[in-house]
Amino acid sequence: MLTYIERLEAVRPDGTDEFMVSTGGDAIADDLAVVLSFALNATFTPSRAKADRLISEKSGSHHSPVPADILPRTFAPNLTLRDNDVAHLQEFLLKLLALRRGPYEKAMRAIRRIVTASERVAEDPTLAYTDYVAALESLSASFDVATPTWGRLDPRKRRILDPTLQALRRDDAERVRKAILDSERAGIKYRYVEFVLSHVRPSFHRDEAVGLTRPVQRTSLRQVVANAYDARSKNMHELRDLPIDTWLLVDGAQTVTPPGEAQMLTHAGLDLLARHVVRTYVQRGSTERDAAFQWRDHLPNVIKIQLASELYLGRADTMNRITAATRATEFLSHAIEAMAGRTALNIDMRPALSRIEQLLRTERSPGVREPMLAVYFLWHSLVPPEAHLSTPEPTLQVARDELRSPSLFSFAVAILLELEPPWSIDEWCELAEQRFEDLHRRRPLEFPARFDSALWLRVAEMLQDAGAQHAATAALDRAIGCTPGHSELLALERAIASGQAITPNLKVFLLDPVPTHP
């Protein structure tokens, strides 16, 4: 029977009452079970059904092995804990809980993955082997490794490179070698191997190796660690299963040399190594207090959802130079729905508009001014005068002047208000290309996709008018890529392919419900 007390702060940092009184408790029980399983090399679980499935005597079957056939200690049905087991557990728990929060969470993720790997050794030996490697790889992600020497480079690579390097002048060859070694240093596999080796303490080959069958030799450790990573890669990238003779009929050995293969760690050997490396990581981890850590963001059983923008869009405190572009795209989405009659524009934007007037007095960046001016201009163009600010005309004149330049937001305003921007075909094409490049960045501006399609549709129309039929077809293809399956765009594609002139109404295109292809 396990009893624990969960304590959460009753008052939030801003002085308001904390709404959460408990995380549910299940995550605490699960984490404790995982840590106990890891530290004691045994099986702990809150689920009786899971325990019954995993814990058993050895089956002796070659056709239907059970976990105890591969990791007998971990899944033994009768396991007696000795005093030193409990002492080691207490020591490990104290060090784990004392870790700085970042290393603690990395350690817990690795521990969970190692325990999961041990639990699936019989059910899916290949996936289990991959999980062990992935656990250690996760810890190596930020490991700073030294540049390797040329002699440490993979012999297969050296056999290819050495003849070419010998034909170069000595200083040129050295520069090429240095560049190759620097790129090797940045490689994931090299970092993984160096991390594991740097976290193997002398005890691994001494006390922890007593009584083991075929323990890994110190001279072979680098190669078997690399081979384990290769096995993981073959499974991940080629879907190749682990050879059966690496895990079945190994009689508890730590290493095995399958016929025609290099020496490898067995599941038992990899399990022992993984637990050892994680313990070392915990022992060496920083215990410095992390004052900036936001623990509320890491509570279990909490789901974060994005509020509907109409709940905050009109608030002054949500409009600033960082959020201006996002707020503008949210407003454009609401404006489209309202103009199409599918909803009412029932957001009071006046507090946010007053904030925009204040920000425009000091803000100089066009990337911030344009979205704010677009919202300001559209609001005063779409709603009746009684919903306007008291003296909007000076800011509206600024908007008229600055929204003449090509930009996504001036384009959006022009379409919705049926204005014709005085831009050349080159300016239209440049704007579309800039947006196309932005969409390939990691975090592009989340502009409504219909505007992206409309932009390329306008470019296609202008290119066709200029006689650039091939370029117009390519532009229309990009429009389809922004809103896949749009039947109107597909019809225009057929029209342009047959040589017909396309004259799309961009406002109608934006406001109509999305047609589906029959």
Coordinates of C-alpha atoms in Angstrom, one line a residue:
M1 CA 0.0 0.0 0.0
L2 CA 1.4 3.4 -1.0
T3 CA 0.2 6.7 0.5
Y4 CA 1.4 10.1 -0.7
I5 CA 0.3 13.7 -0.2
E6 CA 0.2 16.1 -3.1
R7 CA 0.9 19.8 -2.3
L8 CA 0.2 22.6 -4.7
E9 CA 0.4 26.3 -4.0
A10 CA -3.0 27.8 -3.2
V11 CA -2.2 31.2 -4.6
R12 CA -0.6 32.0 -8.0
P13 CA 2.3 34.5 -8.5
D14 CA -0.2 37.2 -9.6
G15 CA -2.1 36.9 -6.3
T16 CA -5.1 35.1 -7.8
D17 CA -6.4 31.8 -6.3
E18 CA -5.0 28.6 -7.9
F19 CA -7.8 26.8 -9.7
M20 CA -6.0 23.4 -9.6
V21 CA -6.2 21.5 -6.3
S22 CA -4.7 18.2 -7.6
T23 CA -3.1 16.7 -10.7
G24 CA -5.0 13.5 -10.1
G25 CA -2.2 11.6 -8.5
D26 CA -1.8 8.9 -11.2
A27 CA 1.3 10.5 -12.7
I28 CA 3.0 10.5 -9.3
A29 CA 2.3 6.8 -8.9
D30 CA 3.5 6.0 -12.4
D31 CA 6.7 8.0 -12.0
L32 CA 7.5 6.3 -8.6
A33 CA 6.9 2.9 -10.2
V34 CA 9.2 3.7 -13.0
V35 CA 12.0 5.0 -10.7
L36 CA 11.7 2.0 -8.5
S37 CA 11.8 -0.4 -11.5
F38 CA 14.9 1.4 -12.8
A39 CA 16.8 1.8 -9.6
L40 CA 16.1 -1.8 -8.2
N41 CA 16.2 -3.5 -11.6
A42 CA 12.8 -5.1 -10.8
T43 CA 9.2 -4.6 -11.8
F44 CA 6.9 -2.1 -10.1
T45 CA 3.6 -1.0 -11.5
P46 CA 0.2 0.3 -10.2
S47 CA -1.5 -2.2 -12.6
R48 CA -2.0 -5.7 -11.4
A49 CA -2.8 -6.9 -14.9
K50 CA 0.5 -5.5 -16.2
A51 CA 2.4 -7.2 -13.3
D52 CA 0.7 -10.5 -14.1
R53 CA 1.7 -10.2 -17.7
L54 CA 5.3 -9.3 -17.1
I55 CA 6.4 -11.2 -14.0
S56 CA 6.8 -15.0 -14.4
E57 CA 9.3 -17.8 -14.2
K58 CA 11.4 -18.5 -17.2
S59 CA 9.4 -20.3 -19.9
G60 CA 12.2 -22.3 -21.5
S61 CA 10.4 -21.8 -24.8
H62 CA 12.3 -20.8 -27.9
H63 CA 9.0 -20.0 -29.7
S64 CA 7.2 -17.9 -27.1
P65 CA 9.8 -16.4 -24.8
V66 CA 8.7 -14.3 -21.8
P67 CA 10.5 -11.3 -20.4
A68 CA 12.1 -13.4 -17.7
D69 CA 13.9 -15.5 -20.4
I70 CA 15.8 -12.4 -21.5
L71 CA 16.0 -10.3 -18.3
P72 CA 15.6 -12.8 -15.4
R73 CA 16.4 -10.5 -12.6
T74 CA 14.0 -7.7 -13.8
F75 CA 11.0 -10.0 -14.0
A76 CA 11.7 -12.6 -11.3
P77 CA 8.5 -13.6 -9.4
N78 CA 10.3 -14.0 -6.1
L79 CA 12.8 -11.2 -5.6
T80 CA 14.2 -10.4 -2.2
L81 CA 15.6 -6.9 -1.7
R82 CA 18.7 -6.7 0.5
D83 CA 19.7 -3.8 2.8
N84 CA 22.2 -2.5 0.3
D85 CA 19.5 -2.5 -2.5
V86 CA 17.5 -0.2 -0.3
A87 CA 20.5 1.9 0.5
H88 CA 21.4 2.3 -3.2
L89 CA 17.7 3.2 -3.9
Q90 CA 17.7 5.9 -1.3
E91 CA 21.0 7.3 -2.6
F92 CA 19.7 7.3 -6.1
L93 CA 16.4 9.0 -5.2
L94 CA 18.2 11.8 -3.3
K95 CA 20.5 12.5 -6.2
L96 CA 17.7 12.4 -8.7
L97 CA 15.4 14.7 -6.8
A98 CA 18.3 17.1 -6.2
L99 CA 19.0 17.6 -9.9
R100 CA 18.4 21.0 -11.5
R101 CA 15.1 20.7 -13.2
G102 CA 16.3 20.5 -16.8
P103 CA 18.7 17.5 -16.2
Y104 CA 16.0 15.9 -13.9
E105 CA 13.4 15.9 -16.7
K106 CA 15.9 14.5 -19.2
A107 CA 16.9 11.8 -16.8
M108 CA 13.2 10.9 -16.1
R109 CA 12.5 10.7 -19.9
A110 CA 15.5 8.3 -20.3
I111 CA 14.5 6.3 -17.3
R112 CA 10.9 5.9 -18.6
R113 CA 12.2 4.7 -21.9
I114 CA 14.6 2.2 -20.4
V115 CA 11.9 0.7 -18.3
T116 CA 9.6 0.6 -21.3
A117 CA 12.3 -1.1 -23.3
S118 CA 12.8 -3.8 -20.6
E119 CA 9.0 -4.5 -20.6
R120 CA 8.9 -5.2 -24.3
V121 CA 12.0 -7.3 -24.7
A122 CA 10.0 -10.5 -25.4
E123 CA 7.1 -8.9 -27.2
D124 CA 9.2 -6.8 -29.6
P125 CA 12.9 -7.4 -29.2
T126 CA 13.9 -5.0 -32.0
L127 CA 11.8 -2.1 -30.7
A128 CA 13.1 -2.8 -27.2
Y129 CA 16.7 -2.6 -28.4
T130 CA 15.9 0.7 -30.3
D131 CA 14.3 2.1 -27.1
Y132 CA 17.4 1.5 -25.1
V133 CA 19.6 3.3 -27.6
A134 CA 17.0 6.1 -27.9
A135 CA 17.1 6.6 -24.1
L136 CA 20.8 7.2 -24.1
E137 CA 20.7 9.2 -27.3
S138 CA 18.2 11.6 -25.7
L139 CA 20.8 12.4 -23.0
S140 CA 23.6 12.9 -25.5
A141 CA 21.7 15.6 -27.4
S142 CA 23.4 18.6 -25.8
F143 CA 26.7 16.8 -25.0
D144 CA 29.8 18.8 -26.0
V145 CA 32.3 16.4 -27.6
A146 CA 35.9 16.9 -28.5
T147 CA 37.0 16.7 -32.1
P148 CA 38.0 13.2 -33.0
T149 CA 41.5 12.3 -34.3
W150 CA 42.0 11.0 -37.8
G151 CA 42.9 7.6 -36.4
R152 CA 39.4 7.4 -34.7
L153 CA 37.6 8.1 -38.0
D154 CA 35.6 5.1 -39.4
P155 CA 38.1 3.0 -41.3
R156 CA 35.7 2.6 -44.2
K157 CA 35.7 6.4 -44.6
R158 CA 39.5 6.6 -44.3
R159 CA 39.9 4.0 -47.0
I160 CA 38.0 6.3 -49.4
L161 CA 39.5 9.6 -48.3
D162 CA 43.2 8.8 -47.8
P163 CA 44.1 8.2 -51.4
T164 CA 42.6 11.5 -52.4
L165 CA 44.2 13.4 -49.5
Q166 CA 47.6 11.9 -50.3
A167 CA 47.4 13.6 -53.7
L168 CA 47.0 17.0 -52.2
R169 CA 49.7 19.3 -50.8
R170 CA 50.3 18.7 -47.1
D171 CA 48.7 21.9 -45.8
D172 CA 45.7 21.5 -48.1
A173 CA 45.3 17.9 -47.0
E174 CA 45.4 19.0 -43.3
R175 CA 42.7 21.6 -43.9
V176 CA 40.5 19.0 -45.5
R177 CA 41.1 16.5 -42.7
K178 CA 40.2 19.2 -40.1
A179 CA 36.9 20.0 -42.0
I180 CA 36.0 16.3 -42.2
L181 CA 36.8 15.8 -38.5
D182 CA 34.8 18.9 -37.5
S183 CA 31.8 17.6 -39.5
E184 CA 32.2 14.2 -37.9
R185 CA 32.2 15.9 -34.4
A186 CA 28.8 17.3 -35.3
G187 CA 27.4 13.9 -36.2
I188 CA 24.7 12.4 -34.0
K189 CA 26.3 8.9 -33.8
Y190 CA 29.7 10.2 -32.8
R191 CA 28.2 12.4 -30.1
Y192 CA 26.1 9.4 -28.8
V193 CA 29.1 7.1 -28.7
E194 CA 31.3 9.7 -26.9
F195 CA 28.6 10.5 -24.4
V196 CA 28.1 6.8 -23.5
L197 CA 31.8 6.2 -23.1
S198 CA 32.4 9.3 -21.0
H199 CA 29.7 8.1 -18.6
V200 CA 31.1 4.6 -18.0
R201 CA 32.7 4.5 -14.6
P202 CA 35.4 2.0 -13.6
S203 CA 32.9 0.1 -11.6
F204 CA 31.2 -1.1 -14.8
H205 CA 34.1 -3.4 -15.5
R206 CA 34.7 -4.3 -11.9
D207 CA 32.0 -4.8 -9.3
E208 CA 29.1 -4.6 -11.7
A209 CA 30.8 -7.3 -14.0
V210 CA 31.2 -9.9 -11.3
G211 CA 29.3 -13.1 -12.1
L212 CA 28.3 -12.0 -15.6
T213 CA 28.5 -14.1 -18.7
R214 CA 30.6 -12.7 -21.5
P215 CA 30.8 -9.1 -20.1
V216 CA 31.9 -6.5 -22.5
Q217 CA 35.6 -5.9 -22.6
R218 CA 36.9 -2.3 -22.1
T219 CA 38.6 -2.5 -25.5
S220 CA 35.4 -3.6 -27.2
L221 CA 33.1 -1.1 -25.6
R222 CA 33.4 1.6 -28.2
Q223 CA 32.6 -0.8 -31.0
V224 CA 29.6 -2.5 -29.4
V225 CA 28.1 0.9 -28.4
A226 CA 28.5 2.0 -32.1
N227 CA 27.0 -1.3 -33.3
A228 CA 24.0 -0.8 -31.0
Y229 CA 23.4 2.6 -32.6
D230 CA 23.7 1.0 -36.1
A231 CA 21.1 -1.6 -35.1
R232 CA 18.8 1.2 -34.0
S233 CA 19.3 3.1 -37.3
K234 CA 18.7 0.0 -39.4
N235 CA 15.4 -0.5 -37.6
M236 CA 14.4 3.2 -37.8
H237 CA 15.4 3.8 -41.4
E238 CA 15.3 0.4 -43.1
L239 CA 12.7 -1.4 -40.9
R240 CA 15.2 -4.2 -40.4
D241 CA 14.6 -6.5 -37.4
L242 CA 17.3 -7.4 -34.9
P243 CA 18.8 -10.8 -35.9
I244 CA 17.2 -13.5 -33.7
D245 CA 20.6 -14.8 -32.6
T246 CA 21.3 -11.5 -30.9
W247 CA 18.6 -12.1 -28.3
L248 CA 17.4 -15.7 -28.3
L249 CA 19.4 -18.6 -26.8
V250 CA 22.1 -16.3 -25.4
D251 CA 21.7 -17.7 -21.9
G252 CA 22.0 -14.4 -20.1
A253 CA 25.3 -13.3 -21.9
Q254 CA 26.1 -9.6 -22.0
T255 CA 27.6 -9.8 -25.5
V256 CA 27.1 -12.0 -28.5
T257 CA 28.8 -12.4 -31.9
P258 CA 26.2 -13.6 -34.4
P259 CA 27.6 -15.6 -37.4
G260 CA 29.1 -13.2 -40.0
E261 CA 28.4 -10.2 -37.7
A262 CA 30.5 -8.1 -35.4
Q263 CA 30.2 -8.4 -31.6
M264 CA 27.0 -6.8 -30.2
L265 CA 25.5 -6.1 -26.8
T266 CA 22.6 -8.4 -26.0
H267 CA 19.4 -7.0 -24.4
A268 CA 20.9 -7.9 -21.0
G269 CA 24.1 -6.1 -21.9
L270 CA 22.5 -3.0 -23.2
D271 CA 20.1 -2.9 -20.3
L272 CA 23.0 -3.0 -17.9
L273 CA 24.9 -0.3 -19.8
A274 CA 21.9 2.0 -20.1
R275 CA 21.1 1.8 -16.4
H276 CA 24.8 2.5 -15.6
V277 CA 25.1 5.5 -17.9
V278 CA 21.9 7.1 -16.5
R279 CA 23.1 6.6 -13.0
T280 CA 26.3 8.3 -13.9
Y281 CA 24.4 11.1 -15.6
V282 CA 22.3 11.6 -12.4
Q283 CA 25.4 11.6 -10.2
R284 CA 27.2 14.2 -12.2
G285 CA 24.2 16.4 -12.9
S286 CA 23.9 20.0 -11.8
T287 CA 22.0 20.6 -8.5
E288 CA 22.1 24.3 -8.9
R289 CA 18.6 25.8 -8.2
D290 CA 16.8 26.9 -11.3
A291 CA 14.9 30.1 -10.2
A292 CA 13.5 30.7 -13.7
F293 CA 11.9 27.2 -14.0
Q294 CA 8.1 27.6 -14.4
W295 CA 6.9 24.4 -12.7
R296 CA 3.2 25.1 -13.4
D297 CA 4.0 24.6 -17.1
H298 CA 5.2 21.0 -16.4
L299 CA 2.3 19.7 -14.2
P300 CA 0.9 16.4 -15.4
N301 CA -2.7 16.0 -16.6
V302 CA -2.9 19.6 -17.8
I303 CA -4.1 20.3 -21.3
K304 CA -3.4 23.7 -22.8
I305 CA -5.8 24.9 -25.4
Q306 CA -5.9 28.1 -27.6
L307 CA -8.8 30.3 -26.7
A308 CA -11.1 31.4 -29.5
S309 CA -9.7 34.8 -30.6
E310 CA -13.0 36.6 -30.2
L311 CA -12.5 36.2 -26.5
Y312 CA -9.4 38.5 -26.4
L313 CA -9.1 40.1 -29.8
G314 CA -10.5 43.5 -28.7
R315 CA -8.5 43.8 -25.5
A316 CA -5.9 46.5 -25.4
D317 CA -3.4 44.3 -23.4
T318 CA -3.2 41.7 -26.2
M319 CA -2.1 44.2 -28.8
N320 CA 1.7 45.0 -28.8
R321 CA 4.6 45.0 -31.2
I322 CA 5.2 41.3 -30.8
T323 CA 1.6 40.2 -31.3
A324 CA 0.5 42.7 -33.9
A325 CA 0.8 40.5 -36.9
T326 CA -0.9 37.6 -35.2
R327 CA -3.8 39.7 -34.0
A328 CA -4.2 41.2 -37.5
T329 CA -4.4 37.7 -39.1
E330 CA -7.0 36.7 -36.5
F331 CA -9.0 39.8 -37.3
L332 CA -8.9 39.1 -41.0
S333 CA -10.3 35.7 -40.4
H334 CA -13.2 37.2 -38.5
A335 CA -13.7 39.9 -41.1
I336 CA -14.0 37.3 -43.9
E337 CA -16.7 35.4 -42.0
A338 CA -18.6 38.6 -41.2
M339 CA -18.5 39.9 -44.7
A340 CA -19.7 36.6 -46.0
G341 CA -22.7 36.7 -43.6
R342 CA -21.7 33.6 -41.8
T343 CA -21.2 35.4 -38.5
A344 CA -21.6 38.9 -37.0
L345 CA -18.6 41.1 -36.4
N346 CA -19.6 41.4 -32.7
I347 CA -16.1 42.0 -31.3
D348 CA -15.6 45.5 -29.8
M349 CA -12.2 46.4 -31.2
R350 CA -12.1 49.9 -29.9
P351 CA -9.9 49.2 -26.8
A352 CA -7.4 47.5 -29.1
L353 CA -7.6 50.3 -31.7
S354 CA -6.9 52.9 -29.0
R355 CA -3.9 50.9 -28.1
I356 CA -2.8 50.9 -31.7
E357 CA -3.0 54.7 -31.8
Q358 CA -0.6 54.8 -28.8
L359 CA 1.8 52.3 -30.3
L360 CA 2.0 54.0 -33.7
R361 CA 3.4 57.2 -32.0
T362 CA 6.7 55.4 -31.3
E363 CA 6.8 52.3 -33.5
R364 CA 8.9 52.6 -36.6
S365 CA 9.1 49.1 -38.0
P366 CA 6.9 48.5 -41.1
G367 CA 6.5 44.9 -40.1
V368 CA 4.7 46.1 -36.9
R369 CA 2.9 49.2 -38.3
E370 CA 1.3 47.5 -41.3
P371 CA -0.7 44.9 -39.5
M372 CA -1.9 47.4 -36.9
L373 CA -2.8 49.9 -39.6
A374 CA -4.7 47.2 -41.6
V375 CA -6.8 46.3 -38.6
Y376 CA -7.5 50.0 -37.9
F377 CA -8.4 50.8 -41.5
L378 CA -10.6 47.7 -42.0
W379 CA -12.5 48.2 -38.8
H380 CA -13.4 51.8 -39.7
S381 CA -14.3 50.7 -43.2
L382 CA -16.6 47.8 -42.3
V383 CA -18.5 48.9 -39.2
P384 CA -21.1 51.7 -38.8
P385 CA -19.8 55.2 -37.6
E386 CA -21.3 54.7 -34.1
A387 CA -18.7 51.9 -33.6
H388 CA -15.8 54.1 -34.7
L389 CA -13.3 55.8 -32.4
S390 CA -14.0 59.5 -31.7
T391 CA -11.2 60.9 -33.9
P392 CA -9.9 58.2 -36.3
E393 CA -9.2 60.4 -39.3
P394 CA -5.5 61.2 -38.6
T395 CA -4.7 57.5 -38.2
L396 CA -6.8 56.6 -41.2
Q397 CA -4.8 59.0 -43.3
V398 CA -1.5 57.4 -42.1
A399 CA -3.0 54.0 -43.0
R400 CA -3.9 55.2 -46.5
D401 CA -0.4 56.4 -47.1
E402 CA 1.5 53.5 -45.6
L403 CA -0.7 50.7 -47.0
R404 CA 0.1 51.8 -50.6
S405 CA 3.4 49.8 -50.4
P406 CA 3.3 46.1 -51.4
S407 CA 2.8 43.9 -48.3
L408 CA 0.5 41.0 -47.3
F409 CA -1.6 43.3 -45.1
S410 CA -2.0 46.0 -47.7
F411 CA -3.0 43.2 -50.2
A412 CA -5.6 41.9 -47.7
V413 CA -7.1 45.4 -47.2
A414 CA -7.2 46.0 -51.0
I415 CA -9.1 42.7 -51.7
L416 CA -11.6 43.0 -48.9
L417 CA -12.4 46.7 -49.8
E418 CA -12.1 46.1 -53.6
L419 CA -9.3 48.5 -54.1
E420 CA -6.8 48.3 -56.9
P421 CA -3.2 48.6 -55.6
P422 CA -0.9 50.7 -57.9
W423 CA 1.7 47.9 -58.0
S424 CA 3.7 46.8 -61.0
I425 CA 3.7 43.1 -62.1
D426 CA 7.2 42.8 -60.8
E427 CA 6.1 44.1 -57.4
W428 CA 3.2 41.6 -57.3
C429 CA 5.5 38.7 -58.2
E430 CA 8.1 39.8 -55.7
L431 CA 5.5 39.9 -52.9
A432 CA 4.2 36.5 -53.8
E433 CA 7.7 35.0 -53.9
Q434 CA 8.6 36.6 -50.5
R435 CA 5.5 35.0 -49.0
F436 CA 6.3 31.6 -50.7
E437 CA 9.8 31.7 -49.0
D438 CA 8.2 32.7 -45.7
L439 CA 5.9 29.7 -45.8
H440 CA 9.0 27.4 -46.0
R441 CA 10.4 28.8 -42.8
R442 CA 10.1 26.9 -39.5
R443 CA 7.5 29.4 -38.1
P444 CA 5.9 31.4 -40.9
L445 CA 3.3 34.1 -40.3
E446 CA -0.1 32.2 -40.0
F447 CA -1.9 34.2 -42.7
P448 CA -5.3 32.8 -43.8
A449 CA -4.6 30.3 -46.5
R450 CA -7.3 31.8 -48.8
F451 CA -5.2 35.1 -49.0
D452 CA -2.2 33.1 -50.1
S453 CA -4.2 31.5 -52.8
A454 CA -5.7 34.8 -53.8
L455 CA -2.3 36.4 -54.1
W456 CA -1.0 33.7 -56.5
L457 CA -4.3 33.9 -58.4
R458 CA -3.8 37.6 -58.9
V459 CA -0.2 37.0 -60.0
A460 CA -1.4 34.3 -62.4
E461 CA -3.9 36.6 -64.0
M462 CA -1.4 39.4 -64.5
L463 CA 1.2 37.0 -65.9
Q464 CA -1.3 35.6 -68.4
D465 CA -2.3 39.2 -69.4
A466 CA 1.4 39.8 -70.0
G467 CA 1.7 36.8 -72.3
A468 CA 3.7 34.7 -69.8
Q469 CA 1.5 31.6 -70.1
H470 CA 4.0 29.1 -68.6
A471 CA 4.7 31.4 -65.6
A472 CA 0.9 32.0 -65.1
T473 CA 0.3 28.2 -65.0
A474 CA 3.1 27.9 -62.4
A475 CA 1.6 30.7 -60.3
L476 CA -1.9 29.0 -60.4
D477 CA -0.2 25.7 -59.3
R478 CA 1.1 27.5 -56.2
A479 CA -2.4 28.9 -55.6
I480 CA -3.7 25.3 -55.6
G481 CA -0.9 24.3 -53.2
C482 CA -2.2 26.8 -50.7
T483 CA -5.7 25.5 -50.6
P484 CA -5.6 21.9 -51.9
G485 CA -8.7 20.5 -53.5
H486 CA -10.4 23.8 -54.2
S487 CA -12.7 23.1 -57.1
E488 CA -12.7 26.7 -58.4
L489 CA -8.9 26.7 -58.6
L490 CA -9.0 23.4 -60.3
A491 CA -11.5 24.7 -62.9
L492 CA -9.2 27.8 -63.5
E493 CA -6.3 25.4 -64.0
R494 CA -8.2 23.6 -66.7
A495 CA -9.2 26.9 -68.3
I496 CA -5.7 28.3 -68.4
A497 CA -4.4 25.0 -69.8
S498 CA -6.8 25.3 -72.7
G499 CA -5.7 28.9 -73.4
Q500 CA -8.7 30.6 -71.9
A501 CA -8.3 34.0 -70.1
I502 CA -8.9 33.8 -66.4
T503 CA -10.6 36.8 -64.7
P504 CA -11.2 35.7 -61.1
N505 CA -13.1 37.9 -58.6
L506 CA -10.7 37.7 -55.6
K507 CA -13.2 39.0 -53.1
V508 CA -15.8 36.5 -54.1
F509 CA -13.1 33.8 -54.0
L510 CA -12.3 34.8 -50.4
L511 CA -15.8 35.0 -49.1
D512 CA -17.4 32.0 -50.7
P513 CA -17.5 28.8 -48.6
V514 CA -14.7 26.4 -49.6
P515 CA -16.1 24.4 -52.6
T516 CA -15.3 20.7 -52.7
H517 CA -14.1 18.9 -55.8
P518 CA -16.9 16.6 -57.1

